[in-house]
Amino acid sequence: QQKVQQSPESLSVPEGGMASLNCTSSDRNFQYFWWYRQHSGEGPKALMSIFSDGDKKEGRFTAHLNKASLHVSLHIRDSQPSDSALYFCAAGNTGNYKYVFGAGTRLKVIA
Amino acid sequence: EAAVTQSPRNKVAVTGGKVTLSCNQTNNHNNMYWYRQDTGHGLRLIHYSYGAGSTEKGDIPDGYKASRPSQENFSLILELATPSQTSVYFCASGDAGEDTQYFGPGTRLLVL
């Protein structure tokens, strides 16, 4: 079983709508989480990281972390067609040199 | 933004042949990583490196070797390629473990 599980596998939202992506870890040693986005034919690019419980907002993107439940979410407000991509959650331990990626959520924003 | 390049971008290899995938980064990052991406599995770490001369096994190292001859270059070597190694391979670089990883554009490998 993967240590980082994402849901849903795919998601469609209308342009201007809210997209919500979820990520759950099975390893209580994970101390930080990242969200990466990958457009078709490209390498993944970092969106944002979150280390502390609560919300972190960057523009239209808000990440929420609940360490007790090992759950992190990404909410995209006012979704745009350019947000259509594969979104990865990654988790790791401070002091380690690597993190673990989930299988991804494919988001489609319908114009 | 950090620049990571990979070569070749596409490769067709025969079963049993040797394949070398190359990666170069120009941002003086200490850490470099090789991942493979397969549908349903996301990105899985094959090998990584802390710096020139070091290589470490990732989560799926079997069938792969890595080489880090310099700060800038990190290679992935398939000594005896198999069809199960058909995949898209990504190289990434970064500083501390919890920092951003910067990915290259990927190499699509087909092993026949």
PDB file of C-alpha atoms in Angstrom:
ATOM      1  CA  GLN A   1       0.000   0.000   0.000  1.00  0.00           C
ATOM      2  CA  GLN A   2       1.303   3.440  -0.901  1.00  0.00           C
ATOM      3  CA  LYS A   3       2.324   5.602   2.035  1.00  0.00           C
ATOM      4  CA  VAL A   4       0.681   8.638   0.446  1.00  0.00           C
ATOM      5  CA  GLN A   5      -2.802   8.195  -0.972  1.00  0.00           C
ATOM      6  CA  GLN A   6      -4.662  10.765  -3.023  1.00  0.00           C
ATOM      7  CA  SER A   7      -8.334  11.173  -3.816  1.00  0.00           C
ATOM      8  CA  PRO A   8     -10.181  11.450  -6.026  1.00  0.00           C
ATOM      9  CA  GLU A   9      -8.287   9.901  -8.937  1.00  0.00           C
ATOM     10  CA  SER A  10      -9.894  12.408 -11.284  1.00  0.00           C
ATOM     11  CA  LEU A  11     -12.031  15.483 -10.886  1.00  0.00           C
ATOM     12  CA  SER A  12     -13.932  17.801 -13.219  1.00  0.00           C
ATOM     13  CA  VAL A  13     -14.997  21.286 -12.192  1.00  0.00           C
ATOM     14  CA  PRO A  14     -16.526  24.172 -14.150  1.00  0.00           C
ATOM     15  CA  GLU A  15     -14.450  27.242 -14.904  1.00  0.00           C
ATOM     16  CA  GLY A  16     -14.672  29.584 -11.937  1.00  0.00           C
ATOM     17  CA  GLY A  17     -15.523  26.755  -9.561  1.00  0.00           C
ATOM     18  CA  MET A  18     -13.730  25.347  -6.542  1.00  0.00           C
ATOM     19  CA  ALA A  19     -11.573  22.223  -6.873  1.00  0.00           C
ATOM     20  CA  SER A  20     -10.735  20.217  -3.747  1.00  0.00           C
ATOM     21  CA  LEU A  21      -8.015  17.571  -3.735  1.00  0.00           C
ATOM     22  CA  ASN A  22      -7.209  15.258  -0.830  1.00  0.00           C
ATOM     23  CA  CYS A  23      -4.124  13.460   0.415  1.00  0.00           C
ATOM     24  CA  THR A  24      -3.743  11.074   3.346  1.00  0.00           C
ATOM     25  CA  SER A  25      -0.549   9.592   4.724  1.00  0.00           C
ATOM     26  CA  SER A  26      -0.156   6.281   6.524  1.00  0.00           C
ATOM     27  CA  ASP A  27       3.218   7.252   8.034  1.00  0.00           C
ATOM     28  CA  ARG A  28       3.147   9.363  11.208  1.00  0.00           C
ATOM     29  CA  ASN A  29       6.815  10.255  10.680  1.00  0.00           C
ATOM     30  CA  PHE A  30       5.962  12.570   7.825  1.00  0.00           C
ATOM     31  CA  GLN A  31       6.413  16.170   8.943  1.00  0.00           C
ATOM     32  CA  TYR A  32       5.846  18.149   5.791  1.00  0.00           C
ATOM     33  CA  PHE A  33       3.794  17.985   2.651  1.00  0.00           C
ATOM     34  CA  TRP A  34       4.141  19.407  -0.848  1.00  0.00           C
ATOM     35  CA  TRP A  35       1.758  19.871  -3.718  1.00  0.00           C
ATOM     36  CA  TYR A  36       3.147  19.585  -7.245  1.00  0.00           C
ATOM     37  CA  ARG A  37       1.376  20.170 -10.563  1.00  0.00           C
ATOM     38  CA  GLN A  38       2.214  18.527 -13.870  1.00  0.00           C
ATOM     39  CA  HIS A  39       0.851  19.724 -17.205  1.00  0.00           C
ATOM     40  CA  SER A  40       0.779  17.260 -20.053  1.00  0.00           C
ATOM     41  CA  GLY A  41       4.218  16.666 -21.591  1.00  0.00           C
ATOM     42  CA  GLU A  42       6.080  18.534 -18.860  1.00  0.00           C
ATOM     43  CA  GLY A  43       7.844  17.752 -15.613  1.00  0.00           C
ATOM     44  CA  PRO A  44       6.110  18.389 -12.281  1.00  0.00           C
ATOM     45  CA  LYS A  45       6.417  21.873 -10.777  1.00  0.00           C
ATOM     46  CA  ALA A  46       6.101  22.775  -7.127  1.00  0.00           C
ATOM     47  CA  LEU A  47       2.948  24.633  -6.103  1.00  0.00           C
ATOM     48  CA  MET A  48       3.288  24.984  -2.370  1.00  0.00           C
ATOM     49  CA  SER A  49       4.456  23.302   0.799  1.00  0.00           C
ATOM     50  CA  ILE A  50       2.837  23.087   4.205  1.00  0.00           C
ATOM     51  CA  PHE A  51       4.563  22.179   7.432  1.00  0.00           C
ATOM     52  CA  SER A  52       2.172  23.365  10.167  1.00  0.00           C
ATOM     53  CA  ASP A  53      -1.409  22.542  11.104  1.00  0.00           C
ATOM     54  CA  GLY A  54      -3.987  24.860   9.602  1.00  0.00           C
ATOM     55  CA  ASP A  55      -4.302  26.744   6.344  1.00  0.00           C
ATOM     56  CA  LYS A  56      -1.716  28.215   4.022  1.00  0.00           C
ATOM     57  CA  LYS A  57      -2.889  30.445   1.218  1.00  0.00           C
ATOM     58  CA  GLU A  58      -1.029  31.412  -1.939  1.00  0.00           C
ATOM     59  CA  GLY A  59      -3.191  33.307  -4.410  1.00  0.00           C
ATOM     60  CA  ARG A  60      -6.053  31.082  -5.554  1.00  0.00           C
ATOM     61  CA  PHE A  61      -4.511  28.037  -3.854  1.00  0.00           C
ATOM     62  CA  THR A  62      -5.105  27.068  -0.217  1.00  0.00           C
ATOM     63  CA  ALA A  63      -3.532  24.056   1.466  1.00  0.00           C
ATOM     64  CA  HIS A  64      -4.869  22.667   4.724  1.00  0.00           C
ATOM     65  CA  LEU A  65      -2.971  20.298   7.007  1.00  0.00           C
ATOM     66  CA  ASN A  66      -4.267  18.244   9.909  1.00  0.00           C
ATOM     67  CA  LYS A  67      -1.314  16.381  11.373  1.00  0.00           C
ATOM     68  CA  ALA A  68      -3.436  14.422  13.829  1.00  0.00           C
ATOM     69  CA  SER A  69      -5.324  12.762  10.991  1.00  0.00           C
ATOM     70  CA  LEU A  70      -2.349  12.898   8.576  1.00  0.00           C
ATOM     71  CA  HIS A  71      -4.591  14.619   6.068  1.00  0.00           C
ATOM     72  CA  VAL A  72      -3.701  17.444   3.728  1.00  0.00           C
ATOM     73  CA  SER A  73      -5.925  19.058   1.145  1.00  0.00           C
ATOM     74  CA  LEU A  74      -5.526  21.531  -1.697  1.00  0.00           C
ATOM     75  CA  HIS A  75      -8.336  23.882  -2.664  1.00  0.00           C
ATOM     76  CA  ILE A  76      -8.231  25.835  -5.896  1.00  0.00           C
ATOM     77  CA  ARG A  77     -10.561  28.824  -5.961  1.00  0.00           C
ATOM     78  CA  ASP A  78     -11.839  30.315  -9.244  1.00  0.00           C
ATOM     79  CA  SER A  79     -10.481  27.384 -11.257  1.00  0.00           C
ATOM     80  CA  GLN A  80      -9.161  28.177 -14.733  1.00  0.00           C
ATOM     81  CA  PRO A  81      -8.731  25.930 -17.777  1.00  0.00           C
ATOM     82  CA  SER A  82      -4.955  26.357 -17.297  1.00  0.00           C
ATOM     83  CA  ASP A  83      -5.338  24.592 -13.935  1.00  0.00           C
ATOM     84  CA  SER A  84      -6.168  21.378 -15.804  1.00  0.00           C
ATOM     85  CA  ALA A  85      -3.266  19.097 -14.890  1.00  0.00           C
ATOM     86  CA  LEU A  86      -2.133  16.162 -12.782  1.00  0.00           C
ATOM     87  CA  TYR A  87      -1.677  17.144  -9.128  1.00  0.00           C
ATOM     88  CA  PHE A  88       0.681  15.252  -6.828  1.00  0.00           C
ATOM     89  CA  CYS A  89       0.900  15.269  -3.077  1.00  0.00           C
ATOM     90  CA  ALA A  90       4.341  14.506  -1.602  1.00  0.00           C
ATOM     91  CA  ALA A  91       5.326  13.893   2.022  1.00  0.00           C
ATOM     92  CA  GLY A  92       8.630  13.698   3.837  1.00  0.00           C
ATOM     93  CA  ASN A  93      10.584  13.868   7.079  1.00  0.00           C
ATOM     94  CA  THR A  94      12.681  16.844   8.094  1.00  0.00           C
ATOM     95  CA  GLY A  95      16.356  15.965   7.774  1.00  0.00           C
ATOM     96  CA  ASN A  96      15.705  13.271   5.207  1.00  0.00           C
ATOM     97  CA  TYR A  97      16.763  13.891   1.638  1.00  0.00           C
ATOM     98  CA  LYS A  98      13.714  12.546  -0.128  1.00  0.00           C
ATOM     99  CA  TYR A  99       9.981  12.484  -0.070  1.00  0.00           C
ATOM    100  CA  VAL A 100       7.235  10.120  -1.213  1.00  0.00           C
ATOM    101  CA  PHE A 101       4.728  11.018  -3.914  1.00  0.00           C
ATOM    102  CA  GLY A 102       1.112   9.947  -4.174  1.00  0.00           C
ATOM    103  CA  ALA A 103      -0.373   8.567  -7.389  1.00  0.00           C
ATOM    104  CA  GLY A 104      -1.919  11.902  -8.348  1.00  0.00           C
ATOM    105  CA  THR A 105      -5.308  13.490  -9.023  1.00  0.00           C
ATOM    106  CA  ARG A 106      -6.146  14.509 -12.564  1.00  0.00           C
ATOM    107  CA  LEU A 107      -8.059  17.785 -12.618  1.00  0.00           C
ATOM    108  CA  LYS A 108     -10.028  18.962 -15.614  1.00  0.00           C
ATOM    109  CA  VAL A 109     -11.482  22.466 -15.627  1.00  0.00           C
ATOM    110  CA  ILE A 110     -14.321  22.740 -18.098  1.00  0.00           C
ATOM    111  CA  ALA A 111     -14.758  26.098 -19.845  1.00  0.00           C
TER     112      ALA A 111
ATOM    113  CA  GLU B   1      13.853  29.244 -11.921  1.00  0.00           C
ATOM    114  CA  ALA B   2      16.161  26.266 -11.555  1.00  0.00           C
ATOM    115  CA  ALA B   3      17.142  24.653 -14.834  1.00  0.00           C
ATOM    116  CA  VAL B   4      17.241  20.891 -15.171  1.00  0.00           C
ATOM    117  CA  THR B   5      17.786  19.293 -18.555  1.00  0.00           C
ATOM    118  CA  GLN B   6      17.572  15.658 -19.585  1.00  0.00           C
ATOM    119  CA  SER B   7      18.836  13.725 -22.562  1.00  0.00           C
ATOM    120  CA  PRO B   8      17.709  12.015 -24.593  1.00  0.00           C
ATOM    121  CA  ARG B   9      14.069  13.092 -24.549  1.00  0.00           C
ATOM    122  CA  ASN B  10      12.964   9.882 -26.220  1.00  0.00           C
ATOM    123  CA  LYS B  11      14.720   6.530 -26.390  1.00  0.00           C
ATOM    124  CA  VAL B  12      13.897   3.156 -27.911  1.00  0.00           C
ATOM    125  CA  ALA B  13      16.025   0.302 -26.597  1.00  0.00           C
ATOM    126  CA  VAL B  14      16.133  -3.456 -27.085  1.00  0.00           C
ATOM    127  CA  THR B  15      15.717  -5.972 -24.298  1.00  0.00           C
ATOM    128  CA  GLY B  16      19.105  -6.769 -22.796  1.00  0.00           C
ATOM    129  CA  GLY B  17      20.713  -3.607 -24.081  1.00  0.00           C
ATOM    130  CA  LYS B  18      22.386  -0.917 -22.007  1.00  0.00           C
ATOM    131  CA  VAL B  19      20.666   2.442 -21.597  1.00  0.00           C
ATOM    132  CA  THR B  20      22.094   5.605 -20.073  1.00  0.00           C
ATOM    133  CA  LEU B  21      19.870   8.557 -19.223  1.00  0.00           C
ATOM    134  CA  SER B  22      21.592  11.846 -18.488  1.00  0.00           C
ATOM    135  CA  CYS B  23      20.620  14.814 -16.360  1.00  0.00           C
ATOM    136  CA  ASN B  24      22.251  18.206 -15.924  1.00  0.00           C
ATOM    137  CA  GLN B  25      21.373  21.006 -13.495  1.00  0.00           C
ATOM    138  CA  THR B  26      22.876  24.494 -13.484  1.00  0.00           C
ATOM    139  CA  ASN B  27      21.764  25.744 -10.059  1.00  0.00           C
ATOM    140  CA  ASN B  28      24.398  24.182  -7.858  1.00  0.00           C
ATOM    141  CA  HIS B  29      21.886  22.073  -5.947  1.00  0.00           C
ATOM    142  CA  ASN B  30      23.346  19.450  -3.673  1.00  0.00           C
ATOM    143  CA  ASN B  31      20.668  16.818  -4.141  1.00  0.00           C
ATOM    144  CA  MET B  32      19.603  15.121  -7.356  1.00  0.00           C
ATOM    145  CA  TYR B  33      16.947  12.471  -7.885  1.00  0.00           C
ATOM    146  CA  TRP B  34      15.788   9.980 -10.499  1.00  0.00           C
ATOM    147  CA  TYR B  35      12.096   9.021 -10.611  1.00  0.00           C
ATOM    148  CA  ARG B  36       9.968   6.968 -12.918  1.00  0.00           C
ATOM    149  CA  GLN B  37       6.350   7.824 -13.609  1.00  0.00           C
ATOM    150  CA  ASP B  38       3.760   5.175 -14.370  1.00  0.00           C
ATOM    151  CA  THR B  39      -0.012   5.523 -14.422  1.00  0.00           C
ATOM    152  CA  GLY B  40      -1.485   4.555 -11.079  1.00  0.00           C
ATOM    153  CA  HIS B  41       1.850   4.791  -9.274  1.00  0.00           C
ATOM    154  CA  GLY B  42       2.709   8.449  -9.490  1.00  0.00           C
ATOM    155  CA  LEU B  43       6.399   9.243  -9.160  1.00  0.00           C
ATOM    156  CA  ARG B  44       8.611   6.578  -7.631  1.00  0.00           C
ATOM    157  CA  LEU B  45      12.151   7.271  -6.493  1.00  0.00           C
ATOM    158  CA  ILE B  46      14.839   5.084  -8.074  1.00  0.00           C
ATOM    159  CA  HIS B  47      18.128   6.625  -6.901  1.00  0.00           C
ATOM    160  CA  TYR B  48      19.238   9.909  -5.411  1.00  0.00           C
ATOM    161  CA  SER B  49      22.466  11.702  -4.565  1.00  0.00           C
ATOM    162  CA  TYR B  50      23.647  14.142  -1.884  1.00  0.00           C
ATOM    163  CA  GLY B  51      26.519  15.460  -3.964  1.00  0.00           C
ATOM    164  CA  ALA B  52      29.303  14.566  -6.356  1.00  0.00           C
ATOM    165  CA  GLY B  53      30.470  10.993  -5.857  1.00  0.00           C
ATOM    166  CA  SER B  54      27.458   9.888  -3.797  1.00  0.00           C
ATOM    167  CA  THR B  55      24.545   7.717  -4.856  1.00  0.00           C
ATOM    168  CA  GLU B  56      21.820   6.251  -2.664  1.00  0.00           C
ATOM    169  CA  LYS B  57      19.115   3.692  -3.357  1.00  0.00           C
ATOM    170  CA  GLY B  58      15.582   4.987  -3.490  1.00  0.00           C
ATOM    171  CA  ASP B  59      12.391   2.992  -3.186  1.00  0.00           C
ATOM    172  CA  ILE B  60      12.682   0.957  -6.421  1.00  0.00           C
ATOM    173  CA  PRO B  61      16.421   0.624  -7.248  1.00  0.00           C
ATOM    174  CA  ASP B  62      16.452  -2.928  -8.650  1.00  0.00           C
ATOM    175  CA  GLY B  63      17.683  -3.042 -12.228  1.00  0.00           C
ATOM    176  CA  TYR B  64      19.107   0.480 -12.111  1.00  0.00           C
ATOM    177  CA  LYS B  65      22.454   2.062 -11.302  1.00  0.00           C
ATOM    178  CA  ALA B  66      23.267   5.733 -10.849  1.00  0.00           C
ATOM    179  CA  SER B  67      26.363   7.864 -11.228  1.00  0.00           C
ATOM    180  CA  ARG B  68      27.075  11.400  -9.947  1.00  0.00           C
ATOM    181  CA  PRO B  69      30.443  12.412 -11.404  1.00  0.00           C
ATOM    182  CA  SER B  70      29.993  16.116 -10.675  1.00  0.00           C
ATOM    183  CA  GLN B  71      27.687  18.561  -8.903  1.00  0.00           C
ATOM    184  CA  GLU B  72      25.906  19.234 -12.190  1.00  0.00           C
ATOM    185  CA  ASN B  73      25.483  15.758 -13.679  1.00  0.00           C
ATOM    186  CA  PHE B  74      23.555  12.675 -12.568  1.00  0.00           C
ATOM    187  CA  SER B  75      23.074   9.628 -14.786  1.00  0.00           C
ATOM    188  CA  LEU B  76      20.743   6.660 -14.583  1.00  0.00           C
ATOM    189  CA  ILE B  77      22.045   3.411 -16.070  1.00  0.00           C
ATOM    190  CA  LEU B  78      20.054   0.381 -17.111  1.00  0.00           C
ATOM    191  CA  GLU B  79      22.702  -2.314 -17.656  1.00  0.00           C
ATOM    192  CA  LEU B  80      20.259  -4.898 -19.017  1.00  0.00           C
ATOM    193  CA  ALA B  81      17.064  -3.174 -20.071  1.00  0.00           C
ATOM    194  CA  THR B  82      13.778  -5.069 -19.758  1.00  0.00           C
ATOM    195  CA  PRO B  83      10.286  -4.233 -21.111  1.00  0.00           C
ATOM    196  CA  SER B  84       9.115  -3.584 -17.523  1.00  0.00           C
ATOM    197  CA  GLN B  85      11.438  -0.570 -17.493  1.00  0.00           C
ATOM    198  CA  THR B  86       9.389   1.115 -20.208  1.00  0.00           C
ATOM    199  CA  SER B  87       8.328   4.343 -18.546  1.00  0.00           C
ATOM    200  CA  VAL B  88       8.818   8.089 -18.344  1.00  0.00           C
ATOM    201  CA  TYR B  89      11.881   9.029 -16.308  1.00  0.00           C
ATOM    202  CA  PHE B  90      12.291  12.337 -14.513  1.00  0.00           C
ATOM    203  CA  CYS B  91      15.373  13.862 -12.992  1.00  0.00           C
ATOM    204  CA  ALA B  92      15.062  16.484 -10.266  1.00  0.00           C
ATOM    205  CA  SER B  93      17.375  18.626  -8.179  1.00  0.00           C
ATOM    206  CA  GLY B  94      17.049  20.479  -4.888  1.00  0.00           C
ATOM    207  CA  ASP B  95      18.838  21.578  -1.746  1.00  0.00           C
ATOM    208  CA  ALA B  96      17.670  20.375   1.663  1.00  0.00           C
ATOM    209  CA  GLY B  97      15.324  17.417   1.727  1.00  0.00           C
ATOM    210  CA  GLU B  98      12.265  19.453   2.596  1.00  0.00           C
ATOM    211  CA  ASP B  99      12.921  22.065  -0.065  1.00  0.00           C
ATOM    212  CA  THR B 100      11.462  22.403  -3.544  1.00  0.00           C
ATOM    213  CA  GLN B 101      12.502  19.836  -6.088  1.00  0.00           C
ATOM    214  CA  TYR B 102      12.959  21.126  -9.646  1.00  0.00           C
ATOM    215  CA  PHE B 103      12.158  18.622 -12.347  1.00  0.00           C
ATOM    216  CA  GLY B 104      13.475  18.187 -15.842  1.00  0.00           C
ATOM    217  CA  PRO B 105      11.186  17.642 -18.847  1.00  0.00           C
ATOM    218  CA  GLY B 106      11.430  13.852 -18.717  1.00  0.00           C
ATOM    219  CA  THR B 107      12.740  11.034 -20.902  1.00  0.00           C
ATOM    220  CA  ARG B 108      10.290   8.634 -22.501  1.00  0.00           C
ATOM    221  CA  LEU B 109      11.893   5.185 -22.666  1.00  0.00           C
ATOM    222  CA  LEU B 110      10.470   2.268 -24.636  1.00  0.00           C
ATOM    223  CA  VAL B 111      12.144  -1.106 -24.221  1.00  0.00           C
ATOM    224  CA  LEU B 112      11.166  -3.587 -26.946  1.00  0.00           C
TER     225      LEU B 112
END
